Every structure is written in C-alpha cells, then in structure tokens.
C-alpha cells in the first residue's frame, strides 16, 4: 500500500516516513499542498494520504476538497484522507471532516493511534476496490456474451450505431459482416454441446486474433457473429472477411482430443457517406450476402454493395 505524506515540517515528515516504512508501507513525500495535489492527480496515485492542515500553497482541507471534487467528476478509485493538525477544537474537527477528510488526528499524535487509523483506511480502500471489481463484473455480464466473452447482441448493435454516427460525422465508411459457422448443428449432434461450446470459443479467439484493435465483434445469436469494421469500404470489408475465413480454415481445432476442421460463411456490406446510416438495413444486406455464401457451397465470403441498402430503404 502506497501512502502520501504531505507536511512542510521536516521533523514530522522524517518521523512519518521512517515509521510508515517500518510498518511495511511504500511512502511518497510532498512538502506542500500544491505538490500533494499533483501527486494525487498523477498516474497510479497513492490511495491513502496523510495531510498537514497548514502547508504552503494549498492547505490540507483545500487538498481534500479538490480530491473529492475530482473523484466525483471522474468516478475514480477512492482516496482515504487523514488530516493532521495542532488544532483541537470541535469546530476545527467539523471543518476538516466537511472538507472531505475521512479522519482527523491532533498533533502531537500517538503512533499506535495512527497505526490503527491507517488500518481502518486500508480496509476502506480494499472494500472500495472489491466494490469496483464487482461493478465491473456486473457491467461485463451486461455487455458480454458469457460463453465467448465477445460483445453480446445488444452491445454489438449499439457499437454499430455509434460507429455509423461517427462515420457520418467524419465522412468515412463502415464495414458490416455477418459470420456463421458451417454445419454447426452437426458438431452438437455428433460430439455434444460441450464440444460445440469449445468450437464457439476457439472460433471467437481466432476471429479476435485477426482483427484490428478498433474493430468489434459480437455474438449475434447461436453460431452467428456480427463484425463492425470502422473505416472499411467494400474492398476492405471483403479483405477482412476473407482474412477471418482463412484464419478459421488455417488449421483444425483440437476438441476433446479430436481434430475438427471448422469453416464459416461470411456475408458483408459497407456503408459509405452519402446515404443515411440504417443499421438494421445494413445487417439485413449482410444477412442476404451470408445466405448467398451458404448457397455457394459455404466456407466463402460474399459481399453486397451498399447501394442495395439504399434501394431497400427507398422501397
């Protein structure tokens, strides 16, 4: 655990520095309030800060206020703030706590009391980390497909909406591809659903490995996947679809000690500036292209032009 000590008194700083290191903490030192605020704003800041009340630059309570305002705006991790002061009146305690401090210790302070309060602060930080992790897990469950860890259907459609809006604003194209594993029902029927799940996971892994960092893929339903390719015209979309197809075909999957040669069919289109972005119609055109790929013998990629979208919309 890293702890910030901010105090303009060299005696207090040295005492706290030596004591906290002895207790096993990693220490960061600041000599005034402005420096303390810079440290707490930086990358990977300490999550516990011991702040003297009266310092050059920002006072301890002023640092507390800025930390709380910044945390509220950014929804960042919590910082436990302990104020040190020779002030001992009730109104001073109230002022310090109202500034955003979590605790208050009067100088000269007892080291055992400081140790106990820091332990309490550490527990609060640990609990907050657990809450953030739980919140992130819930967010992941709401947006990701449980089996493949790809985006789920609603999330990938939302991504397509956002990319089309951005593309219209920036005057660039967006590629849309639907991929469907060939003869997937036979995998479940022959080898069982656990094997089918393994095929879906391996398919997802291979697709991710051949995509650009800013592309997106989600499980659209069953063995069908939707791919969003920002900045891709029809030629680029076709190339990306063929790359994904080849990645799946490149080598058999090892499923339950069985070498299974999987393949998939791909259908795509590309939206380009000059037509209204209609996600549903784009998906429909990609689905039509996928249907054609299936009827052309599977394990291939078929593209339909964006003009088809405009024609369907006009109709």
Short mmCIF file of C-alpha atoms in Angstrom, two decimals:
data_model
loop_
_atom_site.label_atom_id
_atom_site.label_comp_id
_atom_site.label_asym_id
_atom_site.label_seq_id
_atom_site.Cartn_x
_atom_site.Cartn_y
_atom_site.Cartn_z
CA UNK A 1 0.00 0.00 0.00
CA UNK A 2 1.38 3.41 -1.01
CA UNK A 3 0.81 6.37 1.32
CA UNK A 4 1.37 10.05 0.62
CA UNK A 5 2.83 12.19 3.40
CA UNK A 6 2.31 15.92 2.85
CA UNK A 7 3.79 18.13 5.56
CA UNK A 8 6.06 21.18 5.43
CA UNK A 9 7.72 20.18 8.73
CA UNK A 10 10.89 18.22 8.04
CA UNK A 11 10.73 16.68 11.53
CA UNK A 12 7.18 15.38 11.02
CA UNK A 13 7.97 14.15 7.51
CA UNK A 14 11.01 12.18 8.66
CA UNK A 15 9.13 10.69 11.62
CA UNK A 16 6.20 9.59 9.47
CA UNK A 17 8.44 8.38 6.64
CA UNK A 18 10.55 6.17 8.91
CA UNK A 19 7.54 4.88 10.85
CA UNK A 20 5.41 4.00 7.83
CA UNK A 21 8.29 2.24 6.08
CA UNK A 22 8.88 0.24 9.25
CA UNK A 23 5.21 -0.78 9.15
CA UNK A 24 5.63 -2.02 5.57
CA UNK A 25 4.10 0.86 3.62
CA UNK A 26 5.57 2.44 0.49
CA UNK A 27 5.90 6.17 1.09
CA UNK A 28 5.60 9.17 -1.24
CA UNK A 29 6.56 12.55 0.24
CA UNK A 30 5.33 16.07 -0.58
CA UNK A 31 6.50 19.27 1.12
CA UNK A 32 3.49 21.47 0.37
CA UNK A 33 -0.17 21.30 -0.62
CA UNK A 34 0.38 22.02 -4.31
CA UNK A 35 2.85 19.15 -4.63
CA UNK A 36 0.46 16.86 -2.75
CA UNK A 37 -2.33 17.70 -5.20
CA UNK A 38 -0.05 16.99 -8.19
CA UNK A 39 0.85 13.59 -6.75
CA UNK A 40 -2.80 12.70 -6.11
CA UNK A 41 -3.70 13.73 -9.68
CA UNK A 42 -0.92 11.67 -11.27
CA UNK A 43 -0.89 8.17 -12.70
CA UNK A 44 -1.40 5.43 -10.12
CA UNK A 45 -1.60 7.84 -7.15
CA UNK A 46 -1.39 6.68 -3.52
CA UNK A 47 -4.79 5.67 -2.17
CA UNK A 48 -4.03 6.91 1.35
CA UNK A 49 -2.83 10.44 2.11
CA UNK A 50 -1.73 11.99 5.40
CA UNK A 51 -2.11 15.77 5.03
CA UNK A 52 -0.94 18.51 7.35
CA UNK A 53 -3.59 21.19 7.84
CA UNK A 54 -1.33 24.23 7.40
CA UNK A 55 1.08 23.99 4.45
CA UNK A 56 2.48 26.36 1.82
CA UNK A 57 0.25 26.51 -1.24
CA UNK A 58 -2.93 24.53 -0.73
CA UNK A 59 -3.91 23.73 2.83
CA UNK A 60 -4.81 20.21 3.89
CA UNK A 61 -8.59 20.88 3.79
CA UNK A 62 -8.23 22.51 0.35
CA UNK A 63 -6.45 19.41 -0.96
CA UNK A 64 -9.26 17.27 0.50
CA UNK A 65 -11.90 19.34 -1.31
CA UNK A 66 -10.08 19.09 -4.64
CA UNK A 67 -9.62 15.33 -4.28
CA UNK A 68 -13.33 14.81 -3.58
CA UNK A 69 -14.39 17.07 -6.46
CA UNK A 70 -12.04 15.28 -8.86
CA UNK A 71 -13.21 11.86 -7.67
CA UNK A 72 -16.86 12.82 -8.10
CA UNK A 73 -16.25 14.05 -11.65
CA UNK A 74 -14.11 11.09 -12.76
CA UNK A 75 -15.67 8.24 -10.76
CA UNK A 76 -12.12 7.21 -9.92
CA UNK A 77 -10.87 4.97 -7.13
CA UNK A 78 -11.35 6.24 -3.60
CA UNK A 79 -8.58 8.05 -1.68
CA UNK A 80 -8.54 7.82 2.11
CA UNK A 81 -7.58 11.23 3.55
CA UNK A 82 -6.22 11.73 7.07
CA UNK A 83 -5.71 15.30 8.32
CA UNK A 84 -3.02 16.21 10.85
CA UNK A 85 -3.30 19.42 12.84
CA UNK A 86 -2.42 21.07 16.11
CA UNK A 87 -5.97 22.44 16.07
CA UNK A 88 -8.12 20.55 18.54
CA UNK A 89 -11.36 22.49 18.83
CA UNK A 90 -14.65 20.84 17.90
CA UNK A 91 -15.28 23.33 15.10
CA UNK A 92 -11.85 22.50 13.61
CA UNK A 93 -12.72 18.82 13.52
CA UNK A 94 -16.03 19.61 11.83
CA UNK A 95 -14.34 21.87 9.27
CA UNK A 96 -11.78 19.20 8.45
CA UNK A 97 -14.35 16.45 8.02
CA UNK A 98 -16.62 18.68 5.93
CA UNK A 99 -13.70 19.37 3.58
CA UNK A 100 -13.71 15.68 2.66
CA UNK A 101 -11.26 14.19 5.15
CA UNK A 102 -12.02 10.67 6.38
CA UNK A 103 -10.27 11.08 9.70
CA UNK A 104 -8.52 13.67 11.85
CA UNK A 105 -5.51 13.33 14.14
CA UNK A 106 -4.31 16.03 16.52
CA UNK A 107 -0.61 16.84 16.91
CA UNK A 108 1.33 15.62 18.76
CA UNK A 109 -0.16 12.30 17.72
CA UNK A 110 0.26 8.83 19.17
CA UNK A 111 1.90 6.38 16.74
CA UNK A 112 -0.26 3.49 17.90
CA UNK A 113 -3.39 5.55 17.23
CA UNK A 114 -2.03 6.47 13.79
CA UNK A 115 -1.39 2.79 13.04
CA UNK A 116 -4.96 1.84 13.97
CA UNK A 117 -6.44 4.61 11.81
CA UNK A 118 -4.31 3.63 8.83
CA UNK A 119 -5.50 0.05 9.18
CA UNK A 120 -9.08 1.32 9.09
CA UNK A 121 -8.25 3.35 5.98
CA UNK A 122 -6.69 0.32 4.31
CA UNK A 123 -9.85 -1.70 4.99
CA UNK A 124 -11.95 1.04 3.38
CA UNK A 125 -9.70 1.11 0.30
CA UNK A 126 -9.81 -2.69 0.00
CA UNK A 127 -13.60 -2.71 0.27
CA UNK A 128 -13.88 0.01 -2.36
CA UNK A 129 -11.66 -1.98 -4.72
CA UNK A 130 -13.89 -5.01 -4.21
CA UNK A 131 -16.96 -2.90 -4.98
CA UNK A 132 -15.35 -1.53 -8.15
CA UNK A 133 -14.42 -5.05 -9.23
CA UNK A 134 -17.97 -6.26 -8.57
CA UNK A 135 -19.40 -3.32 -10.52
CA UNK A 136 -17.07 -4.04 -13.42
CA UNK A 137 -18.08 -7.71 -13.35
CA UNK A 138 -21.76 -6.73 -13.48
CA UNK A 139 -21.06 -4.36 -16.36
CA UNK A 140 -19.21 -7.14 -18.16
CA UNK A 141 -22.08 -9.55 -17.60
CA UNK A 142 -24.49 -6.98 -19.04
CA UNK A 143 -22.44 -6.33 -22.19
CA UNK A 144 -20.50 -9.54 -22.90
CA UNK A 145 -21.56 -12.97 -24.07
CA UNK A 146 -20.98 -15.43 -21.23
CA UNK A 147 -19.61 -18.24 -23.37
CA UNK A 148 -17.33 -16.46 -25.85
CA UNK A 149 -16.57 -13.25 -23.88
CA UNK A 150 -17.32 -11.30 -27.04
CA UNK A 151 -19.84 -8.45 -27.08
CA UNK A 152 -23.40 -9.70 -26.76
CA UNK A 153 -26.11 -8.96 -29.32
CA UNK A 154 -27.38 -5.69 -27.88
CA UNK A 155 -23.86 -4.37 -27.28
CA UNK A 156 -22.56 -5.08 -30.78
CA UNK A 157 -25.64 -3.43 -32.29
CA UNK A 158 -25.03 -0.39 -30.07
CA UNK A 159 -21.43 -0.31 -31.30
CA UNK A 160 -22.64 -0.40 -34.91
CA UNK A 161 -24.99 2.52 -34.19
CA UNK A 162 -22.14 4.54 -32.68
CA UNK A 163 -19.70 3.78 -35.49
CA UNK A 164 -22.23 4.74 -38.15
CA UNK A 165 -22.93 8.02 -36.38
CA UNK A 166 -19.19 8.73 -36.14
CA UNK A 167 -18.62 7.73 -39.76
CA UNK A 168 -21.36 10.08 -40.97
CA UNK A 169 -19.76 12.90 -38.99
CA UNK A 170 -16.23 12.13 -40.19
CA UNK A 171 -17.20 11.24 -43.78
CA UNK A 172 -15.83 7.70 -43.83
CA UNK A 173 -17.08 4.15 -44.40
CA UNK A 174 -18.07 1.33 -42.06
CA UNK A 175 -17.93 -2.35 -42.96
CA UNK A 176 -20.50 -4.81 -41.60
CA UNK A 177 -20.00 -8.59 -41.73
CA UNK A 178 -22.14 -11.49 -40.54
CA UNK A 179 -20.32 -14.78 -39.98
CA UNK A 180 -21.98 -18.15 -39.46
CA UNK A 181 -20.22 -21.41 -38.56
CA UNK A 182 -20.91 -24.05 -41.19
CA UNK A 183 -22.71 -27.25 -40.16
CA UNK A 184 -22.53 -26.30 -36.51
CA UNK A 185 -25.61 -28.33 -35.58
CA UNK A 186 -23.73 -31.46 -36.63
CA UNK A 187 -21.00 -30.64 -34.11
CA UNK A 188 -23.51 -30.60 -31.26
CA UNK A 189 -25.27 -33.71 -32.54
CA UNK A 190 -22.06 -35.68 -33.09
CA UNK A 191 -19.74 -34.57 -30.31
CA UNK A 192 -22.10 -32.99 -27.78
CA UNK A 193 -22.83 -29.45 -26.61
CA UNK A 194 -19.61 -29.11 -24.61
CA UNK A 195 -17.68 -29.70 -27.82
CA UNK A 196 -19.93 -27.19 -29.57
CA UNK A 197 -19.14 -24.62 -26.89
CA UNK A 198 -15.42 -25.28 -27.36
CA UNK A 199 -15.76 -24.69 -31.11
CA UNK A 200 -17.53 -21.36 -30.48
CA UNK A 201 -14.81 -20.24 -28.08
CA UNK A 202 -12.00 -21.21 -30.45
CA UNK A 203 -13.78 -19.52 -33.36
CA UNK A 204 -14.07 -16.35 -31.28
CA UNK A 205 -10.38 -16.47 -30.36
CA UNK A 206 -9.28 -16.83 -33.97
CA UNK A 207 -11.55 -14.02 -35.12
CA UNK A 208 -10.18 -11.67 -32.47
CA UNK A 209 -6.60 -12.52 -33.39
CA UNK A 210 -7.02 -11.36 -36.98
CA UNK A 211 -8.99 -8.18 -36.27
CA UNK A 212 -7.67 -4.65 -35.90
CA UNK A 213 -7.65 -3.09 -32.41
CA UNK A 214 -10.57 -0.79 -33.24
CA UNK A 215 -12.76 -3.44 -34.91
CA UNK A 216 -15.56 -5.04 -32.91
CA UNK A 217 -17.16 -8.48 -32.96
CA UNK A 218 -20.14 -9.77 -31.04
CA UNK A 219 -22.19 -12.92 -30.81
CA UNK A 220 -25.32 -12.09 -32.77
CA UNK A 221 -27.11 -15.34 -31.97
CA UNK A 222 -26.32 -19.05 -31.76
CA UNK A 223 -23.39 -19.65 -34.09
CA UNK A 224 -23.78 -16.29 -35.87
CA UNK A 225 -21.47 -13.32 -35.26
CA UNK A 226 -21.64 -9.65 -36.23
CA UNK A 227 -18.44 -7.77 -37.08
CA UNK A 228 -18.14 -3.97 -37.26
CA UNK A 229 -15.20 -2.60 -39.26
CA UNK A 230 -14.72 1.18 -38.87
CA UNK A 231 -13.20 2.91 -41.89
CA UNK A 232 -13.69 -0.08 -44.21
CA UNK A 233 -15.04 0.35 -47.72
CA UNK A 234 -16.37 -2.64 -49.67
CA UNK A 235 -12.91 -3.79 -50.78
CA UNK A 236 -11.51 -3.51 -47.25
CA UNK A 237 -14.55 -5.30 -45.80
CA UNK A 238 -14.17 -8.12 -48.32
CA UNK A 239 -10.46 -8.47 -47.47
CA UNK A 240 -11.16 -8.57 -43.74
CA UNK A 241 -13.90 -11.18 -44.20
CA UNK A 242 -11.58 -13.35 -46.29
CA UNK A 243 -8.85 -12.97 -43.69
CA UNK A 244 -11.21 -14.19 -40.97
CA UNK A 245 -12.39 -17.08 -43.14
CA UNK A 246 -8.80 -18.15 -43.84
CA UNK A 247 -7.87 -17.90 -40.15
CA UNK A 248 -10.60 -20.37 -39.27
CA UNK A 249 -9.65 -22.73 -42.09
CA UNK A 250 -5.90 -22.49 -41.44
CA UNK A 251 -5.72 -25.50 -39.12
CA UNK A 252 -8.11 -27.94 -37.47
CA UNK A 253 -9.37 -27.31 -33.95
CA UNK A 254 -8.41 -29.79 -31.25
CA UNK A 255 -11.70 -30.50 -29.47
CA UNK A 256 -11.72 -33.27 -26.83
CA UNK A 257 -8.68 -34.89 -28.48
CA UNK A 258 -10.49 -34.79 -31.82
CA UNK A 259 -9.15 -32.74 -34.74
CA UNK A 260 -12.15 -30.89 -36.11
CA UNK A 261 -11.89 -28.84 -39.29
CA UNK A 262 -14.25 -25.92 -38.84
CA UNK A 263 -15.31 -23.46 -41.51
CA UNK A 264 -17.61 -20.48 -41.69
CA UNK A 265 -19.51 -18.45 -44.25
CA UNK A 266 -19.31 -14.67 -44.34
CA UNK A 267 -21.65 -12.05 -45.75
CA UNK A 268 -20.91 -8.36 -45.73
CA UNK A 269 -21.56 -4.88 -46.97
CA UNK A 270 -20.10 -1.44 -46.41
CA UNK A 271 -21.89 1.79 -45.62
CA UNK A 272 -20.41 4.84 -47.31
CA UNK A 273 -21.12 8.57 -46.91
CA UNK A 274 -23.97 9.90 -48.99
CA UNK A 275 -26.66 7.51 -47.77
CA UNK A 276 -28.50 7.52 -44.47
CA UNK A 277 -26.94 5.12 -41.96
CA UNK A 278 -29.54 2.41 -41.25
CA UNK A 279 -28.01 -0.30 -39.01
CA UNK A 280 -30.97 -2.64 -39.44
CA UNK A 281 -30.82 -2.44 -43.23
CA UNK A 282 -27.06 -2.93 -43.26
CA UNK A 283 -27.44 -6.05 -41.15
CA UNK A 284 -30.20 -7.24 -43.49
CA UNK A 285 -27.93 -6.82 -46.52
CA UNK A 286 -25.10 -8.63 -44.76
CA UNK A 287 -27.55 -11.40 -43.92
CA UNK A 288 -28.59 -11.64 -47.58
CA UNK A 289 -24.92 -11.90 -48.54
CA UNK A 290 -24.44 -14.61 -45.91
CA UNK A 291 -27.39 -16.51 -47.37
CA UNK A 292 -25.72 -16.35 -50.79
CA UNK A 293 -22.44 -17.60 -49.31
CA UNK A 294 -24.23 -20.61 -47.84
CA UNK A 295 -25.81 -21.42 -51.19
CA UNK A 296 -22.49 -21.05 -52.99
CA UNK A 297 -21.14 -24.02 -51.06
CA UNK A 298 -20.25 -22.47 -47.68
CA UNK A 299 -16.74 -21.61 -46.48
CA UNK A 300 -16.67 -18.45 -48.57
CA UNK A 301 -17.26 -14.70 -48.26
CA UNK A 302 -19.84 -12.79 -50.31
CA UNK A 303 -20.20 -9.01 -50.41
CA UNK A 304 -23.21 -6.98 -51.49
CA UNK A 305 -22.83 -3.29 -52.31
CA UNK A 306 -24.08 -0.53 -50.11
CA UNK A 307 -26.35 0.58 -52.96
CA UNK A 308 -28.55 -2.38 -52.07
CA UNK A 309 -29.20 -0.71 -48.73
CA UNK A 310 -30.34 2.49 -50.36
CA UNK A 311 -32.61 0.56 -52.74
CA UNK A 312 -34.23 -1.40 -49.90
CA UNK A 313 -34.75 1.82 -47.94
CA UNK A 314 -36.35 3.50 -50.94
CA UNK A 315 -38.60 0.51 -51.47
#
